[in-house]
Coordinates of C-alpha atoms in Angstrom, one line a residue:
M1 CA 101.7 -101.3 -98.7
N2 CA 100.3 -97.6 -97.9
F3 CA 100.0 -97.1 -94.3
F4 CA 97.9 -94.3 -95.0
L5 CA 95.3 -95.6 -97.5
W6 CA 95.0 -98.6 -94.8
I7 CA 94.2 -96.1 -91.8
A8 CA 91.4 -94.6 -94.2
F9 CA 90.5 -97.4 -95.4
N10 CA 90.2 -99.0 -91.7
F11 CA 88.6 -95.2 -90.8
V12 CA 85.7 -95.5 -93.7
L13 CA 85.1 -99.3 -93.1
Y14 CA 84.4 -99.3 -89.1
S15 CA 82.9 -95.6 -89.7
F16 CA 80.5 -97.4 -91.7
I17 CA 80.3 -100.6 -89.1
G18 CA 79.6 -98.9 -87.2
W19 CA 75.7 -97.5 -88.8
I20 CA 75.0 -100.6 -89.2
I21 CA 75.5 -101.3 -85.5
E22 CA 73.7 -98.5 -84.4
E23 CA 70.9 -99.2 -87.2
V24 CA 70.5 -102.6 -85.8
Y25 CA 70.1 -101.6 -82.3
A26 CA 67.3 -98.9 -83.4
Y27 CA 65.5 -101.8 -85.2
F28 CA 65.6 -104.2 -81.9
I29 CA 65.0 -101.0 -79.6
K30 CA 62.7 -98.5 -81.2
G31 CA 61.2 -101.6 -84.1
N32 CA 62.3 -99.4 -87.1
F33 CA 65.5 -98.8 -88.9
K34 CA 65.8 -94.9 -88.5
K35 CA 68.1 -94.0 -86.3
E36 CA 68.7 -90.5 -86.1
G37 CA 72.6 -89.8 -86.5
F38 CA 74.7 -86.8 -86.7
L39 CA 76.0 -87.8 -90.4
K40 CA 72.5 -88.1 -92.8
G41 CA 75.5 -90.7 -94.9
P42 CA 75.9 -94.6 -93.8
F43 CA 79.2 -93.4 -91.6
K44 CA 79.3 -93.4 -87.9
P45 CA 82.4 -91.6 -87.6
M46 CA 83.2 -91.9 -84.0
Y47 CA 83.2 -96.2 -84.6
G48 CA 85.6 -95.3 -87.2
F49 CA 87.9 -93.0 -84.6
A50 CA 88.0 -95.5 -82.1
M51 CA 88.6 -98.7 -84.3
T52 CA 91.3 -97.4 -86.3
I53 CA 93.0 -95.3 -83.3
L54 CA 93.0 -98.9 -82.2
V55 CA 93.9 -101.1 -84.4
V56 CA 96.7 -98.9 -85.7
F57 CA 98.1 -98.8 -81.8
N58 CA 97.6 -103.1 -81.9
R59 CA 99.6 -102.9 -85.7
I60 CA 101.9 -100.8 -84.3
S61 CA 102.9 -101.4 -80.6
H62 CA 101.3 -104.6 -80.2
P63 CA 100.1 -105.0 -76.3
N64 CA 99.1 -107.4 -74.6
I65 CA 95.6 -107.9 -74.0
L66 CA 95.2 -106.6 -70.6
I67 CA 96.8 -103.4 -72.1
M68 CA 93.9 -103.5 -75.7
T69 CA 91.6 -104.1 -73.2
I70 CA 92.2 -101.2 -71.3
L71 CA 92.3 -98.7 -74.0
S72 CA 88.7 -100.6 -76.1
F73 CA 86.8 -99.6 -73.1
I74 CA 89.3 -95.9 -72.8
V75 CA 89.6 -94.9 -76.8
P76 CA 85.9 -95.3 -77.7
T77 CA 84.4 -93.9 -74.3
T78 CA 86.7 -90.2 -74.6
I79 CA 85.4 -90.1 -77.9
E80 CA 81.6 -90.7 -77.1
Y81 CA 81.8 -87.5 -74.4
I82 CA 84.1 -85.3 -76.5
S83 CA 81.7 -85.8 -79.8
G84 CA 78.5 -86.0 -77.7
D85 CA 79.7 -82.9 -76.0
L86 CA 80.6 -81.3 -79.2
L87 CA 77.9 -82.1 -80.7
K88 CA 75.7 -80.1 -78.3
K89 CA 77.9 -77.7 -77.7
V90 CA 78.1 -77.0 -81.2
F91 CA 74.6 -77.6 -82.7
N92 CA 72.5 -77.4 -79.5
K93 CA 71.4 -81.0 -80.1
V94 CA 71.4 -84.2 -77.9
Y95 CA 71.8 -87.2 -80.6
W96 CA 72.5 -89.5 -77.5
D97 CA 71.5 -89.7 -73.6
Y98 CA 71.6 -92.4 -71.3
S99 CA 70.5 -89.9 -68.3
N100 CA 68.3 -92.8 -67.5
L101 CA 71.2 -95.0 -67.1
T102 CA 72.1 -95.9 -63.7
H103 CA 76.1 -95.0 -64.1
N104 CA 76.0 -92.3 -66.3
F105 CA 78.6 -89.2 -67.0
N106 CA 75.8 -85.8 -68.1
G107 CA 74.4 -88.3 -70.0
L108 CA 76.3 -88.4 -72.5
I109 CA 78.9 -91.9 -71.6
S110 CA 77.7 -95.1 -69.5
L111 CA 79.4 -97.3 -67.8
R112 CA 76.9 -100.4 -69.2
F113 CA 77.6 -99.3 -73.4
S114 CA 81.3 -98.6 -72.5
F115 CA 81.3 -101.9 -71.7
Y116 CA 79.7 -103.2 -74.8
W117 CA 82.2 -100.5 -77.0
T118 CA 84.9 -102.6 -74.9
F119 CA 83.9 -106.2 -75.7
L120 CA 82.3 -104.9 -79.6
C121 CA 86.0 -103.5 -80.0
L122 CA 88.4 -106.5 -78.8
I123 CA 86.2 -109.1 -81.4
G124 CA 87.5 -106.6 -84.2
V125 CA 91.0 -105.8 -83.0
Y126 CA 91.2 -109.6 -82.6
Y127 CA 88.9 -111.6 -84.8
F128 CA 87.6 -109.1 -87.0
Q129 CA 91.0 -107.5 -88.6
P130 CA 92.7 -109.9 -89.2
L131 CA 90.1 -110.4 -92.3
V132 CA 90.2 -106.9 -92.2
D133 CA 93.2 -106.6 -93.7
M134 CA 93.3 -109.6 -95.9
V135 CA 90.4 -107.9 -98.4
Y136 CA 92.7 -104.8 -97.8
Y137 CA 95.1 -106.5 -98.9
H138 CA 94.1 -108.2 -102.0
F139 CA 91.5 -106.2 -103.1
F140 CA 94.5 -102.9 -102.6
V141 CA 93.9 -101.5 -105.8
I142 CA 90.5 -101.1 -105.6
W143 CA 90.3 -99.7 -102.1
A144 CA 92.8 -97.4 -103.6
I145 CA 89.6 -95.6 -105.6
I146 CA 87.0 -96.0 -103.4
V147 CA 88.5 -95.3 -100.1
P148 CA 89.5 -91.6 -101.1
I149 CA 85.8 -91.6 -102.8
S150 CA 83.2 -92.7 -99.4
I151 CA 85.5 -90.2 -97.8
F152 CA 85.2 -87.2 -100.2
F153 CA 81.3 -88.0 -99.4
M154 CA 81.7 -87.7 -95.8
M155 CA 83.3 -84.4 -95.5
L156 CA 80.6 -83.3 -98.0
D157 CA 77.5 -84.7 -96.0
L158 CA 79.3 -82.9 -93.2
A159 CA 79.8 -79.5 -94.5
I160 CA 75.8 -80.0 -96.4
I161 CA 74.6 -80.3 -92.2
V162 CA 77.2 -77.2 -91.1
K163 CA 74.9 -75.4 -93.8
E164 CA 72.3 -76.9 -92.4
N165 CA 72.2 -76.2 -89.1
S166 CA 73.1 -72.3 -89.6
K167 CA 72.5 -71.8 -85.9
I168 CA 75.9 -73.1 -84.8
N169 CA 77.5 -71.9 -81.5
I170 CA 81.5 -72.1 -81.8
N171 CA 81.9 -69.3 -79.0
K172 CA 80.5 -72.4 -76.4
I173 CA 83.7 -75.0 -77.7

């Protein structure tokens, strides 16, 4: 197995799954599938980063369920906060706002959603990831082509977004 391809595969897959989760959530909350996001394509990198960190950690160290639960709370919550703060400072735009929820911090994270992420991450790591690994190994040759192409399109999407948002304020970082 190519470990770096496996990591990239997980990142792309969970970024795509994150997009699906947010689209479905937007449909049930707002009544439509159009949820504004940072990238225009079907990827939510925050989900990709969080889940990839968790599945890699689980693969390497095999922690007990308590450690994985704590990490499943901390990792996505931290990534969500850092991402929201950077997006707000760099692009002068707020992509989500939890200010109306109790137990929020700067409107960027909330206890309620941190618990949602914890639950989803644990389901992902313990129940979904074995299936993901099976699909990865079974179709390795295909992923060796699809994953780099997907990452290329993510990077292209990012470059387009940066170019479109010429009001970027790097000094605020």
